[in-house]
Amino acid sequence: MMDTAEVHGPQLSAADRVYQYAKGAILSRRIGAHDLLTEGELADSVGVSRTPVREALLRLQAEGLVRLLPKRGALILPVTADEVSDVLETRRLVETFAVRKAITAPTSTRLVGRLETHLERMRAAMRERDARTYVEADRDFHEAIVAATGNEILTSLYRSLRDRQLRMGVVNLLEERTGELDSSGVARMRDNIADHEAILTGISTRAIRASEAAVTAHLDRADHQLRR
């Protein structure tokens, strides 16, 4: 599980600390699908009573991450094929439109600089074999393109996918049996970085068709990897 020091900020309520502790562990796969979280385990780990634990688990259930089991705790739910399909379908609709609009936006020059920063974070995370940081940088790269459209409703919709994308991305990179980043996971990182380089080249040269094609190819790869 994650370090409890990350959730002991004085500004957080007891329920918030439990929620962040458990959610962080689920999204990073420190707790795996089908594992059982007990109220006592969470209460002891975070240093709270069971009342805020129940509140936190109800929030996680509402987000589709766990299913509560009476008198037992919470079962961690796996990423489903339907969830993968829904997220990728939404991304295709949003991102192909966003890359076209972002290229023609007055802020496109500043966007290129932000994308270069996120791409370098991805490269550094690959060198460090840090799957979660890599996925966060990947997600931030795409979100920057959507935000560059200036459409707040579209950006808000895309941000609502953040946790789902993080969890799916980490699942894609880590070896299913061991939960570790192996050589095949690093190879997938490298392939995805090449996809992002192609997207960045298209945007920096204001090549709309090339950018759309690069986004589509990247999402096709993600579809294939997540369904493997």
XYZ file of N, CA, C and O in Angstrom, residues 47-174:
512
model
N -4.882 5.177 11.003
C -4.935 5.668 12.375
C -6.213 6.401 12.702
O -6.192 7.477 13.319
N -7.347 5.817 12.286
C -8.651 6.431 12.546
C -9.604 5.359 13.065
O -9.285 4.172 13.079
N -10.797 5.800 13.451
C -11.829 4.849 13.862
C -12.506 4.270 12.625
O -12.225 4.679 11.492
N -13.415 3.359 12.833
C -14.069 2.708 11.686
C -15.153 3.570 11.037
O -15.529 3.321 9.902
N -15.664 4.560 11.754
C -16.730 5.392 11.176
C -16.268 6.127 9.922
O -16.942 6.051 8.882
N -15.134 6.840 9.921
C -14.686 7.479 8.681
C -14.280 6.483 7.599
O -14.358 6.791 6.409
N -13.883 5.283 8.009
C -13.548 4.251 7.026
C -14.791 3.884 6.221
O -14.740 3.783 4.990
N -15.903 3.730 6.895
C -17.151 3.382 6.196
C -17.545 4.489 5.221
O -17.996 4.223 4.109
N -17.391 5.743 5.649
C -17.712 6.869 4.777
C -16.828 6.867 3.533
O -17.302 7.078 2.414
N -15.536 6.607 3.726
C -14.604 6.590 2.595
C -14.929 5.453 1.633
O -14.883 5.619 0.406
N -15.273 4.290 2.157
C -15.586 3.152 1.294
C -16.861 3.396 0.493
O -16.970 2.950 -0.657
N -17.824 4.103 1.091
C -19.036 4.450 0.346
C -18.696 5.354 -0.844
O -19.260 5.201 -1.932
N -17.765 6.277 -0.665
C -17.340 7.149 -1.767
C -16.647 6.337 -2.861
O -16.886 6.554 -4.054
N -15.812 5.409 -2.468
C -15.104 4.578 -3.451
C -16.079 3.672 -4.199
O -15.893 3.409 -5.387
N -17.114 3.210 -3.509
C -18.119 2.396 -4.178
C -18.888 3.231 -5.195
O -19.176 2.766 -6.313
N -19.217 4.471 -4.841
C -19.948 5.353 -5.765
C -19.127 5.633 -7.019
O -19.693 5.876 -8.093
N -17.798 5.587 -6.913
C -16.936 5.821 -8.061
C -16.639 4.553 -8.849
O -15.908 4.593 -9.834
N -17.192 3.429 -8.404
C -17.029 2.187 -9.147
C -15.710 1.481 -8.915
O -15.343 0.578 -9.686
N -15.005 1.838 -7.849
C -13.709 1.215 -7.584
C -13.819 -0.011 -6.681
O -12.967 -0.904 -6.746
N -14.833 -0.043 -5.833
C -15.001 -1.173 -4.908
C -16.473 -1.564 -4.839
O -17.361 -0.805 -5.243
N -16.714 -2.758 -4.299
C -18.078 -3.178 -3.964
C -18.077 -3.562 -2.496
O -17.267 -4.409 -2.060
N -18.965 -2.957 -1.712
C -19.018 -3.234 -0.292
C -19.630 -4.603 -0.026
O -20.648 -4.966 -0.621
N -19.012 -5.322 0.880
C -19.498 -6.638 1.284
C -19.872 -6.551 2.764
O -18.996 -6.298 3.601
N -21.137 -6.733 3.102
C -21.582 -6.579 4.488
C -20.744 -7.396 5.465
O -20.489 -8.589 5.226
N -20.261 -6.718 6.504
C -19.498 -7.335 7.600
C -18.145 -7.893 7.162
O -17.473 -8.563 7.953
N -17.739 -7.628 5.927
C -16.442 -8.137 5.461
C -15.497 -7.021 5.044
O -14.296 -7.104 5.294
N -16.006 -5.993 4.380
C -15.149 -4.921 3.909
C -15.519 -4.532 2.498
O -16.705 -4.451 2.158
N -14.512 -4.305 1.682
C -14.738 -3.853 0.308
C -13.891 -4.669 -0.655
O -12.688 -4.857 -0.442
N -14.519 -5.129 -1.732
C -13.837 -5.898 -2.767
C -13.379 -4.931 -3.857
O -14.162 -4.127 -4.364
N -12.108 -5.006 -4.240
C -11.571 -4.139 -5.287
C -12.057 -4.662 -6.641
O -11.843 -5.823 -6.983
N -12.716 -3.797 -7.391
C -13.273 -4.205 -8.678
C -12.224 -4.083 -9.788
O -11.431 -3.134 -9.800
N -12.211 -5.002 -10.727
C -11.249 -4.930 -11.830
C -11.668 -3.903 -12.871
O -12.828 -3.463 -12.903
N -10.722 -3.506 -13.715
C -11.045 -2.706 -14.892
C -11.745 -3.626 -15.883
O -11.211 -4.667 -16.253
N -12.949 -3.279 -16.313
C -13.725 -4.148 -17.188
C -13.551 -3.770 -18.654
O -13.143 -2.649 -18.983
N -13.889 -4.703 -19.533
C -13.820 -4.441 -20.968
C -14.757 -3.307 -21.364
O -14.428 -2.485 -22.220
N -15.925 -3.243 -20.732
C -16.875 -2.164 -21.029
C -16.311 -0.809 -20.625
O -16.502 0.197 -21.331
N -15.632 -0.758 -19.483
C -15.040 0.495 -19.033
C -13.958 0.957 -20.006
O -13.897 2.137 -20.372
N -13.115 0.028 -20.433
C -12.073 0.347 -21.419
C -12.703 0.906 -22.687
O -12.276 1.933 -23.226
N -13.743 0.224 -23.181
C -14.417 0.640 -24.412
C -15.023 2.032 -24.267
O -14.883 2.884 -25.155
N -15.692 2.282 -23.136
C -16.342 3.575 -22.921
C -15.328 4.712 -22.852
O -15.526 5.787 -23.428
N -14.236 4.492 -22.130
C -13.225 5.536 -21.985
C -12.564 5.843 -23.325
O -12.396 7.015 -23.707
N -12.195 4.802 -24.067
C -11.521 5.030 -25.345
C -12.455 5.674 -26.368
O -12.026 6.514 -27.169
N -13.717 5.295 -26.341
C -14.677 5.907 -27.259
C -14.815 7.399 -26.968
O -14.849 8.227 -27.896
N -14.871 7.743 -25.687
C -14.965 9.156 -25.302
C -13.699 9.905 -25.693
O -13.756 11.033 -26.207
N -12.557 9.276 -25.473
C -11.297 9.926 -25.830
C -11.199 10.177 -27.334
O -10.705 11.222 -27.758
N -11.635 9.237 -28.140
C -11.576 9.434 -29.593
C -12.391 10.658 -30.009
O -11.946 11.482 -30.805
N -13.597 10.753 -29.469
C -14.460 11.881 -29.817
C -13.851 13.209 -29.386
O -13.823 14.180 -30.152
N -13.353 13.250 -28.149
C -12.839 14.499 -27.602
C -11.495 14.881 -28.231
O -11.290 16.030 -28.656
N -10.579 13.924 -28.328
C -9.203 14.269 -28.688
C -9.022 14.563 -30.176
O -8.175 15.388 -30.541
N -9.771 13.908 -31.040
C -9.629 14.237 -32.465
C -10.155 15.639 -32.749
O -9.586 16.374 -33.563
N -11.234 16.028 -32.058
C -11.723 17.405 -32.187
C -10.728 18.375 -31.560
O -10.401 19.421 -32.138
N -10.219 18.018 -30.367
C -9.356 18.932 -29.622
C -8.066 19.240 -30.367
O -7.617 20.395 -30.379
N -7.471 18.239 -31.006
C -6.189 18.498 -31.666
C -6.382 19.432 -32.857
O -5.522 20.275 -33.144
N -7.516 19.310 -33.544
C -7.791 20.228 -34.661
C -7.933 21.661 -34.157
O -7.337 22.592 -34.710
N -8.713 21.835 -33.094
C -8.960 23.185 -32.593
C -7.727 23.773 -31.930
O -7.451 24.975 -32.044
N -6.964 22.927 -31.235
C -5.770 23.413 -30.534
C -4.736 23.966 -31.501
O -4.059 24.959 -31.207
N -4.595 23.326 -32.666
C -3.613 23.776 -33.654
C -3.932 25.181 -34.156
O -3.031 25.992 -34.420
N -5.197 25.487 -34.283
C -5.603 26.791 -34.827
C -5.807 27.848 -33.740
O -6.102 28.998 -34.051
N -5.658 27.467 -32.479
C -5.865 28.407 -31.373
C -4.691 29.379 -31.264
O -3.550 29.025 -31.584
N -4.930 30.596 -30.796
C -3.846 31.573 -30.633
C -2.756 31.114 -29.671
O -1.622 31.586 -29.734
N -3.109 30.186 -28.763
C -2.154 29.727 -27.740
C -1.365 28.498 -28.179
O -0.713 27.867 -27.353
N -1.413 28.141 -29.450
C -0.782 26.901 -29.902
C 0.726 26.883 -29.650
O 1.303 25.828 -29.368
N 1.378 28.033 -29.734
C 2.824 28.082 -29.488
C 3.143 27.721 -28.048
O 4.071 26.950 -27.774
N 2.372 28.268 -27.099
C 2.584 27.924 -25.690
C 2.261 26.461 -25.435
O 2.898 25.812 -24.592
N 1.290 25.927 -26.164
C 0.933 24.517 -26.011
C 2.114 23.617 -26.343
O 2.369 22.638 -25.630
N 2.841 23.929 -27.392
C 3.990 23.107 -27.782
C 4.989 23.009 -26.635
O 5.500 21.926 -26.327
N 5.262 24.107 -25.964
C 6.183 24.088 -24.834
C 5.685 23.208 -23.698
O 6.467 22.458 -23.092
N 4.388 23.281 -23.404
C 3.826 22.443 -22.341
C 3.904 20.965 -22.715
O 4.229 20.117 -21.871
N 3.624 20.661 -23.962
C 3.675 19.262 -24.396
C 5.097 18.725 -24.331
O 5.314 17.553 -23.971
N 6.067 19.544 -24.677
C 7.470 19.114 -24.591
C 7.845 18.790 -23.146
O 8.560 17.815 -22.889
N 7.335 19.590 -22.212
C 7.602 19.340 -20.792
C 7.002 18.012 -20.348
O 7.664 17.207 -19.672
N 5.748 17.769 -20.706
C 5.102 16.506 -20.320
C 5.800 15.310 -20.973
O 5.950 14.255 -20.348
N 6.226 15.477 -22.213
C 6.902 14.387 -22.913
C 8.237 14.066 -22.246
O 8.601 12.884 -22.101
N 8.955 15.084 -21.806
C 10.213 14.835 -21.111
C 9.969 14.143 -19.773
O 10.765 13.292 -19.350
N 8.861 14.474 -19.110
C 8.500 13.759 -17.879
C 8.254 12.290 -18.164
O 8.634 11.419 -17.364
N 7.622 11.984 -19.280
C 7.383 10.592 -19.651
C 8.712 9.867 -19.880
O 8.891 8.730 -19.437
N 9.622 10.521 -20.579
C 10.932 9.893 -20.839
C 11.676 9.625 -19.529
O 12.267 8.554 -19.344
N 11.641 10.619 -18.628
C 12.329 10.458 -17.343
C 11.705 9.326 -16.529
O 12.413 8.530 -15.906
N 10.373 9.251 -16.529
C 9.690 8.188 -15.780
C 10.014 6.820 -16.362
O 10.140 5.842 -15.616
N 10.159 6.741 -17.679
C 10.536 5.467 -18.285
C 11.935 5.066 -17.828
O 12.172 3.901 -17.479
N 12.846 6.029 -17.789
C 14.205 5.719 -17.331
C 14.206 5.258 -15.879
O 14.980 4.376 -15.495
N 13.323 5.872 -15.077
C 13.237 5.516 -13.656
C 12.352 4.295 -13.413
O 12.228 3.841 -12.279
N 11.719 3.811 -14.466
C 10.785 2.673 -14.370
C 9.673 2.970 -13.353
O 9.282 2.120 -12.554
N 9.149 4.187 -13.455
C 8.102 4.670 -12.548
C 6.785 4.721 -13.329
O 6.489 5.697 -14.011
N 5.992 3.665 -13.213
C 4.786 3.530 -14.033
C 3.761 4.617 -13.712
O 3.153 5.183 -14.617
N 3.561 4.910 -12.433
C 2.516 5.870 -12.092
C 2.873 7.274 -12.589
O 2.020 7.961 -13.165
N 4.112 7.711 -12.378
C 4.510 9.039 -12.855
C 4.422 9.109 -14.370
O 4.004 10.126 -14.939
N 4.789 8.029 -15.029
C 4.707 7.967 -16.487
C 3.265 8.167 -16.954
O 2.989 8.969 -17.846
N 2.347 7.436 -16.343
C 0.943 7.523 -16.746
C 0.378 8.904 -16.442
O -0.411 9.452 -17.223
N 0.773 9.499 -15.319
C 0.302 10.842 -14.991
C 0.787 11.856 -16.031
O 0.040 12.734 -16.462
N 2.047 11.734 -16.451
C 2.591 12.648 -17.466
C 1.899 12.434 -18.810
O 1.615 13.395 -19.542
N 1.631 11.190 -19.137
C 0.903 10.842 -20.368
C -0.478 11.500 -20.352
O -0.889 12.176 -21.305
N -1.167 11.341 -19.258
C -2.507 11.908 -19.120
C -2.463 13.435 -19.196
O -3.307 14.070 -19.829
N -1.456 14.045 -18.561
C -1.327 15.505 -18.579
C -1.029 16.016 -19.989
O -1.468 17.118 -20.362
N -0.296 15.250 -20.771
C 0.001 15.612 -22.158
C -1.304 15.770 -22.939
O -1.543 16.787 -23.596
N -2.162 14.767 -22.849
C -3.421 14.805 -23.591
C -4.370 15.871 -23.044
O -5.067 16.546 -23.806
N -4.384 16.019 -21.720
C -5.277 17.018 -21.124
C -4.875 18.427 -21.550
O -5.739 19.299 -21.734
N -3.569 18.665 -21.728
C -3.112 19.988 -22.170
C -3.657 20.322 -23.553
O -4.009 21.471 -23.828
N -3.744 19.318 -24.414
C -4.296 19.543 -25.752
C -5.770 19.900 -25.665
O -6.249 20.831 -26.314
N -6.503 19.161 -24.839
C -7.932 19.437 -24.683
C -8.144 20.821 -24.071
O -9.001 21.593 -24.525
N -7.344 21.165 -23.055
C -7.487 22.471 -22.407
C -7.194 23.609 -23.374
O -7.763 24.704 -23.255
N -6.319 23.349 -24.366
C -5.937 24.390 -25.329
C -7.092 24.778 -26.251
O -7.025 25.806 -26.919
N -8.156 23.994 -26.272
C -9.317 24.361 -27.082
C -10.034 25.568 -26.496
O -10.780 26.258 -27.200
N -9.846 25.805 -25.193
C -10.555 26.889 -24.520
C -11.986 26.549 -24.182
O -12.722 27.397 -23.672
N -12.396 25.309 -24.416
C -13.764 24.867 -24.137
C -13.793 24.242 -22.740
O -13.342 23.107 -22.551
N -14.313 24.979 -21.772
C -14.280 24.520 -20.386
C -15.151 23.289 -20.155
O -14.832 22.438 -19.324
N -16.267 23.197 -20.867
C -17.145 22.027 -20.704
C -16.420 20.774 -21.197
O -16.440 19.727 -20.546
N -15.770 20.885 -22.343
C -15.023 19.751 -22.894
C -13.866 19.366 -21.971
O -13.624 18.175 -21.719
N -13.173 20.367 -21.465
C -12.044 20.100 -20.570
C -12.514 19.429 -19.289
O -11.880 18.502 -18.779
N -13.646 19.895 -18.749
C -14.195 19.291 -17.541
C -14.580 17.837 -17.775
O -14.341 16.967 -16.927
N -15.180 17.565 -18.934
C -15.523 16.187 -19.285
C -14.279 15.321 -19.329
O -14.251 14.212 -18.777
N -13.245 15.826 -19.968
C -12.010 15.041 -20.095
C -11.379 14.798 -18.724
O -10.904 13.700 -18.439
N -11.398 15.819 -17.879
C -10.809 15.657 -16.539
C -11.573 14.640 -15.707
O -11.006 14.021 -14.801
N -12.859 14.456 -16.000
C -13.639 13.470 -15.254
C -13.154 12.044 -15.506
O -13.492 11.127 -14.760
N -12.369 11.868 -16.572
C -11.827 10.544 -16.889
C -10.482 10.297 -16.229
O -9.903 9.227 -16.383
N -9.953 11.267 -15.483
C -8.569 11.208 -15.002
C -8.269 9.927 -14.232
O -7.291 9.227 -14.511
N -9.068 9.626 -13.210
C -8.786 8.462 -12.377
C -8.904 7.163 -13.162
O -8.113 6.230 -12.977
N -9.907 7.082 -14.024
C -10.069 5.885 -14.843
C -8.851 5.689 -15.755
O -8.355 4.577 -15.917
N -8.383 6.791 -16.360
C -7.233 6.686 -17.249
C -5.975 6.295 -16.485
O -5.162 5.507 -16.978
N -5.802 6.846 -15.288
C -4.632 6.501 -14.495
C -4.626 5.016 -14.163
O -3.621 4.325 -14.334
N -5.761 4.519 -13.712
C -5.825 3.104 -13.333
C -5.629 2.191 -14.540
O -4.879 1.219 -14.486
N -6.281 2.517 -15.648
C -6.136 1.701 -16.857
C -4.708 1.734 -17.369
O -4.165 0.720 -17.814
N -4.071 2.900 -17.295
C -2.708 3.015 -17.786
C -1.730 2.212 -16.969
O -0.845 1.543 -17.509
N -1.871 2.256 -15.654
C -0.981 1.484 -14.794
C -1.197 -0.011 -15.001
O -0.241 -0.792 -15.075
N -2.455 -0.425 -15.108
C -2.764 -1.837 -15.367
C -2.109 -2.295 -16.669
O -1.569 -3.402 -16.764
N -2.118 -1.434 -17.672
C -1.560 -1.777 -18.970
C -0.051 -1.992 -18.901
O 0.494 -2.849 -19.605
N 0.643 -1.251 -18.046
C 2.097 -1.299 -18.017
C 2.652 -2.397 -17.113
O 3.727 -2.925 -17.376
N 1.946 -2.733 -16.052
C 2.472 -3.680 -15.082
C 2.113 -5.110 -15.447
O 1.048 -5.385 -15.967
